[in-house]
Coordinates of C-alpha atoms in Angstrom, one line a residue:
X1031 CA -13.8 -2.8 39.3
X1032 CA -13.4 0.2 37.0
X1033 CA -10.0 1.9 37.1
X1034 CA -9.2 5.4 36.0
X1035 CA -6.1 7.1 34.4
X1036 CA -5.3 10.0 32.2
X1037 CA -4.3 7.9 29.1
X1038 CA -4.7 4.3 28.1
X1039 CA -2.2 3.1 25.5
X1040 CA -3.5 0.1 23.6
X1041 CA -0.6 -2.1 22.4
X1042 CA 2.7 -2.8 24.1
X1043 CA 5.0 -3.1 21.1
X1044 CA 7.5 -0.5 20.0
X1045 CA 4.8 2.1 19.2
X1046 CA 3.2 1.7 22.6
X1047 CA 6.5 1.9 24.4
X1048 CA 7.5 5.1 22.5
X1049 CA 4.2 6.6 23.5
X1050 CA 4.8 5.6 27.1
X1051 CA 8.3 7.2 27.1
X1052 CA 6.9 10.6 26.1
X1053 CA 3.8 10.4 28.3
X1054 CA 6.1 9.7 31.3
X1055 CA 8.3 12.7 30.4
X1056 CA 5.2 14.9 30.4
X1057 CA 4.1 13.7 33.8
X1058 CA 0.9 12.2 32.7
X1059 CA -0.7 9.2 34.4
X1060 CA -1.1 6.3 32.0
X1061 CA -1.2 2.5 31.5
X1062 CA -0.2 0.4 28.5
X1063 CA -2.4 -2.6 27.8
X1064 CA -0.7 -5.3 25.8
X1065 CA -2.5 -8.4 24.5
X1066 CA 0.8 -10.3 24.2
X1067 CA 2.1 -12.6 26.9
X1068 CA 5.6 -11.1 26.9
X1069 CA 7.4 -8.0 25.8
X1070 CA 8.4 -7.4 22.2
X1071 CA 5.2 -6.8 20.3
X1072 CA 5.2 -8.8 17.1
X1073 CA 9.0 -9.4 17.1
X1074 CA 8.9 -12.7 19.1
X1075 CA 6.7 -14.2 16.4
X1076 CA 8.6 -13.4 13.3
X1077 CA 10.4 -16.0 11.1
X1078 CA 13.8 -17.3 12.2
X1079 CA 16.1 -15.5 9.8
X1080 CA 14.5 -12.1 10.0
X1081 CA 16.9 -9.2 10.6
X1082 CA 16.6 -5.4 10.7
X1083 CA 17.1 -3.3 7.6
X1084 CA 19.3 -1.0 9.6
X1085 CA 22.2 -1.1 12.0
X1086 CA 21.3 -1.0 15.7
X1087 CA 22.1 2.7 16.1
X1088 CA 19.5 3.5 13.4
X1089 CA 16.9 1.3 14.9
X1090 CA 16.3 2.9 18.3
X1091 CA 13.3 4.1 20.3
X1092 CA 13.5 7.6 21.9
X1093 CA 15.8 8.0 24.9
X1094 CA 17.9 4.9 24.5
X1095 CA 20.1 3.6 21.6
X1096 CA 19.8 0.0 20.7
X1097 CA 23.1 -1.6 21.6
X1098 CA 24.9 -3.4 18.7
X1099 CA 24.5 -7.2 18.4
X1100 CA 27.9 -8.9 18.7
X1101 CA 29.1 -10.1 15.3
X1102 CA 26.1 -8.7 13.4
X1103 CA 25.8 -5.4 11.5
X1104 CA 22.0 -5.8 11.3
X1105 CA 20.4 -7.2 14.5
X1106 CA 18.1 -10.2 14.6
X1107 CA 14.6 -10.4 16.0
X1108 CA 15.8 -11.9 19.4
X1109 CA 18.1 -8.9 19.9
X1110 CA 15.2 -6.5 19.2
X1111 CA 13.0 -8.4 21.7
X1112 CA 15.8 -8.1 24.4
X1113 CA 16.1 -4.4 23.6
X1114 CA 12.3 -3.7 23.9
X1115 CA 12.2 -5.7 27.2
X1116 CA 15.1 -3.7 28.6
X1117 CA 13.4 -0.5 27.4
X1118 CA 10.2 -1.3 29.3
X1119 CA 12.3 -1.9 32.5
X1120 CA 14.6 1.0 32.1
X1121 CA 11.7 3.5 32.0
X1122 CA 9.5 1.6 34.4
X1123 CA 6.6 1.7 31.9
X1124 CA 3.3 0.5 33.4
X1125 CA 2.6 -2.4 31.0
X1126 CA -0.3 -4.7 31.8
X1127 CA -0.3 -8.0 30.0
X1128 CA -1.8 -10.1 28.8
X1129 CA -4.8 -7.8 28.5
X1130 CA -7.0 -7.8 25.4
X1131 CA -9.1 -4.7 24.6
X1132 CA -12.5 -5.4 23.1
X1133 CA -13.8 -1.9 22.6
X1134 CA -13.4 1.9 23.3
X1135 CA -16.6 3.7 24.1
X1136 CA -17.5 7.3 24.8
X1137 CA -18.6 7.6 28.4
X1138 CA -19.5 11.3 29.0
X1139 CA -16.4 13.3 29.4
X1140 CA -14.3 10.1 29.4
X1141 CA -13.5 7.2 27.2
X1142 CA -14.3 3.7 28.5
X1143 CA -11.8 1.0 27.5
X1144 CA -13.4 -2.5 27.8
X1145 CA -11.0 -5.3 28.4
X1146 CA -11.0 -8.9 29.4
X1147 CA -9.4 -7.7 32.7
X1148 CA -12.1 -5.2 33.4
X1149 CA -12.8 -1.6 32.2
X1150 CA -10.6 1.5 32.4
X1151 CA -11.8 5.1 32.2
X1152 CA -9.5 7.5 30.6
X1153 CA -9.3 11.1 29.3
X1154 CA -7.5 10.0 26.2
X1155 CA -6.5 6.9 24.3
X1156 CA -3.6 6.0 22.1
X1157 CA -4.2 3.1 19.8
X1158 CA -0.9 1.4 19.0
X1159 CA -2.0 -2.1 17.9
X1160 CA -0.2 -2.3 14.6
X1161 CA -1.2 -4.7 11.9
X1162 CA 0.4 -8.1 12.7
X1163 CA -2.8 -9.6 14.2
X1164 CA -4.7 -8.8 11.0
X1165 CA -3.1 -10.8 8.1
X1166 CA -4.7 -10.3 4.8
X1167 CA -5.3 -12.9 2.1
X1168 CA -6.9 -11.9 -1.2
X1169 CA -10.1 -13.6 -2.3
X1170 CA -8.5 -15.5 -5.1
X1171 CA -11.0 -17.9 -6.9
X1172 CA -10.7 -21.5 -5.7
X1173 CA -9.0 -20.6 -2.4
X1174 CA -11.4 -22.8 -0.5
X1175 CA -10.9 -25.7 -3.0
X1176 CA -7.2 -26.1 -2.4
X1177 CA -6.5 -29.3 -0.5
X1178 CA -3.0 -28.4 0.6
X1179 CA -1.8 -26.1 3.4
X1180 CA -2.3 -22.4 3.2
X1181 CA -0.6 -20.0 5.6
X1182 CA 0.3 -16.3 5.8
X1183 CA 3.6 -14.6 6.4
X1184 CA 2.8 -14.7 10.2
X1185 CA 2.8 -18.5 10.2
X1186 CA 6.2 -18.9 8.5
X1187 CA 9.1 -19.9 10.7
X1188 CA 11.9 -21.5 8.6
X1189 CA 12.4 -23.9 5.6
X1190 CA 12.7 -27.0 7.7
X1191 CA 8.9 -27.1 8.0
X1192 CA 8.6 -27.5 4.2
X1193 CA 11.2 -30.2 3.5
X1194 CA 10.3 -32.1 0.4
X1195 CA 7.3 -29.9 -0.4
X1196 CA 6.2 -27.9 -3.4
X1197 CA 5.8 -24.4 -2.0
X1198 CA 4.2 -21.4 -3.8
X1199 CA 5.1 -18.0 -2.3
X1200 CA 2.7 -15.2 -3.3
X1201 CA 3.8 -11.6 -3.0
X1202 CA 6.4 -9.4 -4.6
X1203 CA 7.3 -7.2 -1.6
X1204 CA 9.8 -7.6 1.1
X1205 CA 8.3 -10.5 3.0
X1206 CA 7.6 -12.4 -0.2
X1207 CA 11.1 -11.9 -1.5
X1208 CA 12.8 -12.7 1.8
X1209 CA 10.7 -15.9 2.5
X1210 CA 11.2 -17.0 -1.1
X1211 CA 15.0 -16.5 -0.7
X1212 CA 14.9 -18.3 2.6
X1213 CA 13.3 -21.3 1.0
X1214 CA 15.4 -21.2 -2.1
X1215 CA 18.8 -21.0 -0.5
X1216 CA 18.3 -23.0 2.8
X1217 CA 21.2 -24.9 4.1
X1218 CA 20.3 -27.9 6.2
X1219 CA 23.3 -27.3 8.5
X1220 CA 21.8 -24.0 9.5
X1221 CA 18.6 -25.6 10.8
X1222 CA 16.5 -23.1 9.0
X1223 CA 18.7 -20.0 9.7
X1224 CA 20.6 -20.0 6.4
X1225 CA 21.8 -16.4 6.6
X1226 CA 24.2 -15.3 9.4
X1227 CA 24.9 -12.0 7.6
X1228 CA 22.3 -9.2 7.7
X1229 CA 18.9 -10.1 6.6
X1230 CA 15.7 -8.4 7.5
X1231 CA 12.2 -8.6 6.4
X1232 CA 9.4 -6.5 5.9
X1233 CA 7.5 -8.1 7.2
X1234 CA 7.7 -8.9 10.0
X1235 CA 9.3 -6.4 11.8
X1236 CA 11.6 -4.7 9.4
X1237 CA 13.1 -1.7 10.9
X1238 CA 12.5 0.6 8.0
X1239 CA 10.4 -1.6 5.7
X1240 CA 8.3 1.3 4.6
X1241 CA 9.0 0.1 1.0
X1242 CA 6.2 -2.3 1.4
X1243 CA 6.1 -3.6 4.9
X1244 CA 5.5 -7.2 4.1
X1245 CA 2.7 -6.7 1.7
X1246 CA 2.3 -8.8 -1.3
X1247 CA 4.5 -6.4 -3.2
X1248 CA 1.7 -4.0 -4.0
X1249 CA -0.1 -7.1 -5.1
X1250 CA -3.0 -4.8 -5.8
X1251 CA -5.0 -7.3 -3.9
X1252 CA -3.7 -6.5 -0.5
X1253 CA -5.1 -3.8 1.7
X1254 CA -3.4 -0.5 2.2
X1255 CA -3.0 2.0 5.0
X1256 CA -5.3 4.9 5.0
X1257 CA -3.1 6.9 2.7
X1258 CA -3.2 4.2 0.2
X1259 CA 0.2 2.7 1.0
X1260 CA 0.7 -0.8 2.1
X1261 CA 0.3 -1.6 5.7
X1262 CA 3.6 -2.1 7.4
X1263 CA 3.9 -5.6 8.5
X1264 CA 7.3 -5.8 9.9
X1265 CA 7.1 -3.4 12.7
X1266 CA 3.5 -4.0 13.7
X1267 CA 2.6 -4.0 17.4
X1268 CA 0.7 -7.3 17.7
X1269 CA -2.6 -7.7 19.5
X1270 CA -2.2 -11.4 19.2
X1271 CA 0.3 -13.9 20.5
X1272 CA -0.7 -16.4 17.9
X1273 CA 0.6 -17.3 14.5
X1274 CA -2.6 -17.6 12.6
X1275 CA -2.8 -20.2 9.9
X1276 CA -5.3 -20.7 7.1
X1277 CA -5.1 -24.5 7.3
X1278 CA -4.8 -27.0 10.2
X1279 CA -1.4 -27.0 11.7
X1280 CA 0.4 -29.5 13.9
X1281 CA 0.7 -28.8 17.6
X1282 CA 4.1 -27.2 17.1
X1283 CA 2.6 -24.8 14.7
X1284 CA 4.2 -26.4 11.6
X1285 CA 1.8 -26.8 8.7
X1286 CA -0.1 -30.0 8.7
X1287 CA 0.7 -32.4 5.9
X1288 CA -1.5 -31.5 2.9
X1289 CA -4.3 -33.9 2.0
X1290 CA -3.8 -36.2 -0.9
X1291 CA -5.7 -34.9 -3.9
X1292 CA -6.9 -36.6 -7.0
X1293 CA -5.1 -35.5 -10.1
X1294 CA -6.8 -32.8 -12.2
X1295 CA -4.3 -33.0 -15.0
X1296 CA -5.5 -32.1 -18.4
X1297 CA -2.2 -32.4 -20.0
X1298 CA -1.2 -28.8 -19.4
X1299 CA 0.2 -29.1 -15.9
X1300 CA 3.9 -29.2 -15.1
X1301 CA 5.1 -31.2 -12.1
X1302 CA 7.6 -28.4 -11.2
X1303 CA 6.4 -24.9 -11.9
X1304 CA 9.5 -23.4 -13.3
X1305 CA 10.3 -22.5 -16.9
X1306 CA 12.8 -24.5 -18.7
X1307 CA 15.5 -21.8 -18.4
X1308 CA 14.9 -21.3 -14.7
X1309 CA 16.9 -23.3 -12.1
X1310 CA 14.9 -25.4 -9.7
X1311 CA 15.2 -24.3 -6.1
X1312 CA 15.5 -27.9 -5.0
X1313 CA 18.3 -27.7 -2.4
X1314 CA 19.1 -29.2 1.0
X1315 CA 15.5 -29.3 2.3
X1316 CA 14.2 -30.5 -1.1
X1317 CA 11.8 -27.5 -1.3
X1318 CA 10.4 -26.9 -4.8
X1319 CA 9.8 -23.2 -4.9
X1320 CA 7.5 -21.1 -7.1
X1321 CA 7.5 -17.4 -6.5
X1322 CA 4.4 -15.5 -7.8
X1323 CA 4.1 -11.7 -8.1
X1324 CA 1.5 -9.4 -9.6
X1325 CA 4.2 -7.6 -11.6
X1326 CA 7.9 -8.0 -12.2
X1327 CA 9.8 -7.6 -8.9
X1328 CA 11.2 -4.1 -8.4
X1329 CA 14.4 -4.2 -6.3
X1330 CA 15.7 -1.1 -4.6
X1331 CA 19.4 -0.3 -5.4
X1332 CA 21.6 -2.7 -3.6
X1333 CA 23.2 0.0 -1.4
X1334 CA 19.8 1.2 0.0
X1335 CA 19.1 0.1 3.6
X1336 CA 16.8 1.4 6.4
X1337 CA 18.7 4.6 6.9
X1338 CA 18.0 5.8 3.3
X1339 CA 14.4 4.5 3.5
X1340 CA 13.8 6.7 6.6
X1341 CA 15.2 9.7 4.9
X1342 CA 13.0 9.2 1.8
X1343 CA 9.9 8.7 3.9
X1344 CA 10.6 11.8 5.9
X1345 CA 11.3 13.9 2.8
X1346 CA 8.0 12.8 1.3
X1347 CA 6.0 13.7 4.4
X1348 CA 7.8 17.1 4.5
X1349 CA 6.9 17.8 0.9
X1350 CA 3.3 16.9 1.5
X1351 CA 3.1 19.0 4.6
X1352 CA 4.5 22.0 2.7
X1353 CA 2.1 21.5 -0.3
X1354 CA 4.9 20.5 -2.7
X1355 CA 4.7 17.7 -5.3
X1356 CA 4.5 14.2 -3.8
X1357 CA 8.0 12.7 -4.2
X1358 CA 6.6 9.2 -4.0
X1359 CA 8.8 8.4 -1.0
X1360 CA 10.1 4.9 -0.6
X1361 CA 7.6 3.5 -3.1
X1362 CA 9.3 5.4 -5.9
X1363 CA 12.5 3.5 -5.3
X1364 CA 11.0 0.0 -5.6
X1365 CA 9.2 -2.7 -3.7
X1366 CA 12.0 -4.9 -2.4
X1367 CA 15.0 -4.0 -0.2
X1368 CA 17.8 -6.1 -1.6
X1369 CA 19.1 -7.4 1.7
X1370 CA 22.1 -9.8 1.3
X1371 CA 20.1 -13.1 1.3
X1372 CA 17.7 -11.7 -1.4
X1373 CA 20.6 -10.4 -3.4
X1374 CA 22.4 -13.8 -3.2
X1375 CA 19.3 -15.7 -4.3
X1376 CA 18.5 -13.2 -7.0
X1377 CA 22.0 -13.2 -8.4
X1378 CA 22.1 -17.0 -8.4
X1379 CA 18.9 -17.1 -10.5
X1380 CA 16.7 -18.5 -7.8
X1381 CA 14.3 -15.7 -7.6
X1382 CA 12.7 -15.7 -11.0
X1383 CA 9.1 -14.7 -10.4
X1384 CA 6.1 -16.0 -12.3
X1385 CA 3.0 -13.8 -12.9
X1386 CA 0.1 -14.0 -10.5
X1387 CA -2.1 -17.0 -11.2
X1388 CA -5.8 -16.7 -11.9
X1389 CA -7.1 -19.3 -9.4
X1390 CA -6.3 -22.1 -7.0
X1391 CA -7.3 -25.7 -7.9
X1392 CA -7.5 -28.6 -5.5
X1393 CA -3.9 -29.6 -6.2
X1394 CA -2.2 -26.3 -7.0
X1395 CA -2.5 -23.1 -9.0
X1396 CA -3.7 -22.3 -12.5
X1397 CA -2.9 -19.3 -14.7
X1398 CA -5.2 -17.6 -17.1
X1399 CA -3.9 -19.5 -20.1
X1400 CA -4.7 -22.8 -18.5
X1401 CA -1.2 -23.7 -17.3
X1402 CA -1.2 -25.4 -14.0
X1403 CA 1.3 -26.2 -11.3
X1404 CA 1.1 -28.6 -8.4
X1405 CA 1.6 -27.1 -4.9
X1406 CA 1.6 -28.6 -1.4
X1407 CA 1.8 -25.3 0.4
X1408 CA 0.7 -21.7 -0.5
X1409 CA 2.4 -19.0 1.6
X1410 CA 0.4 -15.7 1.3
X1411 CA 2.9 -12.8 1.7
X1412 CA 0.0 -10.4 1.0
X1413 CA 0.1 -7.8 3.7
X1414 CA -1.9 -6.8 6.7
X1415 CA -4.7 -4.5 7.7
X1416 CA -4.5 -2.1 10.7
X1417 CA -5.9 -3.8 13.8
X1418 CA -8.5 -1.2 14.7
X1419 CA -11.6 -3.3 15.6
X1420 CA -11.5 -2.0 19.2
X1421 CA -12.2 1.5 17.9
X1422 CA -15.4 0.4 16.1
X1423 CA -17.8 1.7 18.8
X1424 CA -16.6 5.2 18.2
X1425 CA -17.8 5.2 14.6
X1426 CA -14.6 6.7 13.2
X1427 CA -14.2 4.8 10.0
X1428 CA -15.3 6.3 6.7
X1429 CA -16.9 4.6 3.8
X1430 CA -13.7 2.8 2.8
X1431 CA -12.7 1.9 6.3
X1432 CA -10.4 5.0 6.5
X1433 CA -10.1 6.8 9.9
X1434 CA -9.3 10.4 9.1
X1435 CA -6.5 11.9 11.1
X1436 CA -4.6 15.1 11.5
X1437 CA -1.2 13.7 12.3
X1438 CA -1.9 11.0 14.8
X1439 CA -5.2 12.6 16.1
X1440 CA -8.5 11.1 14.9
X1441 CA -10.6 13.9 13.5
X1442 CA -13.8 12.3 14.6
X1443 CA -12.7 11.9 18.2
X1444 CA -9.9 14.3 19.3
X1445 CA -9.3 12.3 22.4
X1446 CA -8.0 9.3 20.3
X1447 CA -4.6 9.1 18.7
X1448 CA -3.4 6.4 16.2
X1449 CA 0.2 5.6 16.3
X1450 CA 2.5 3.3 14.3
X1451 CA 0.3 2.2 11.4
X1452 CA 2.4 3.6 8.6
X1453 CA 2.9 6.9 6.9
X1454 CA -0.6 8.1 7.5
X1455 CA 0.1 8.4 11.2
X1456 CA 3.6 9.8 10.8
X1457 CA 6.5 9.2 8.3
X1458 CA 7.9 5.7 8.8
X1459 CA 5.9 5.5 12.0
X1460 CA 5.6 1.7 11.8
X1461 CA 9.4 1.5 12.3
X1462 CA 11.6 1.6 15.4
X1463 CA 13.4 4.7 14.4
X1464 CA 10.4 6.4 12.8
X1465 CA 7.8 6.1 15.6
X1466 CA 9.6 8.4 18.1
X1467 CA 8.6 11.7 16.5
X1468 CA 4.8 11.0 16.1
X1469 CA 4.8 9.4 19.6
X1470 CA 6.1 12.7 20.9
X1471 CA 3.6 14.8 19.0
X1472 CA 0.7 12.5 20.2
X1473 CA 1.8 12.8 23.8
X1474 CA 2.1 16.6 23.5
X1475 CA -1.3 16.9 21.9
X1476 CA -2.9 14.9 24.7
X1477 CA -1.1 17.0 27.3
X1478 CA -2.5 20.2 25.7
X1479 CA -6.0 18.6 25.5
X1480 CA -6.0 17.6 29.1
X1481 CA -4.7 21.0 30.2

């Protein structure tokens, strides 16, 4: 049976909910189709120690402030999930889940949204699917030869899964720094949640992680949003309830034990890939950590948190809109927000990054000069791509995969709006606090279009 409505919102994470809030205020008929099995977008699937960059009051969707979390300045992911769940209920938003959208098609004067629960006909569509379901891993030579475990940011949960293993973390952005710090400073008594004071990530959902949003730290190898900036990982509204892995995992989603590999030693490999003057991150869980970045890590000033990041992102967008010189926004400040766990690991000398390696071998990694290091696990903190495959039937992508927009509106199809993918769909729009304004503008534009 085909159902009809004014607007179909695809994605039930924070961006989809913000859109629903404004559509409801304008009196439009709409539905929100969410592929996830439960509320919260990508937040239920982040790593255990993730926290927001900003206090609760600076991490709110339109209409309702996020309440503070008892004993915490910066709320954790579970608190965010509870807030988003309550937000849905408070505004009685018509969320249908789990519903997976396969394609959006033109159908005369309407748009036909094909789903695994049957088609919808709508007068307009808001795509709010984020990036979390499209993790990116660069095509590094030898990637298919590596016999150990490979996983992306989305598959990381806590250090306990890597006890006694040699782990190489790839990526010099927020997710790379925070996961490296998590592994380097883990305390066995905390069961994988070593930091009880504020931590956040990009990555996965960082409130205002517009500095890099979980990319590999401008790895140069990771994809960017349409305006050339890294895709925001942290606040993505997921289309997937899964934690994709690049290598077989145990049933509980922990990485499977790496296969035993024959030695490839040619006399140049070190058994622990740290320089002689660098401390080994061999702590309670026995993790041997190597952190690899394309360039020397760039930390933002220690006093910068999500509030300042939002101000910088907004100032950049205002400058561009007024034809003034590009201020560089958050990227001009650095790549890594120095949240407390990252600061502590950095100041203890545990976050000394090595340059990007040239290739993977069967048993580890190899640099251009022939130096090798063994690894059991590679964690790719290398960013995400916008999850936009459902819009492919509309033919909106340009030669480089870019969908041209004016604000949130797709230029090639004015009935389609893109929301929450990063600065190209509104300043800091992939964050809790930043998505409200572009969601309002998208709703207003649709109301005008529908008359």
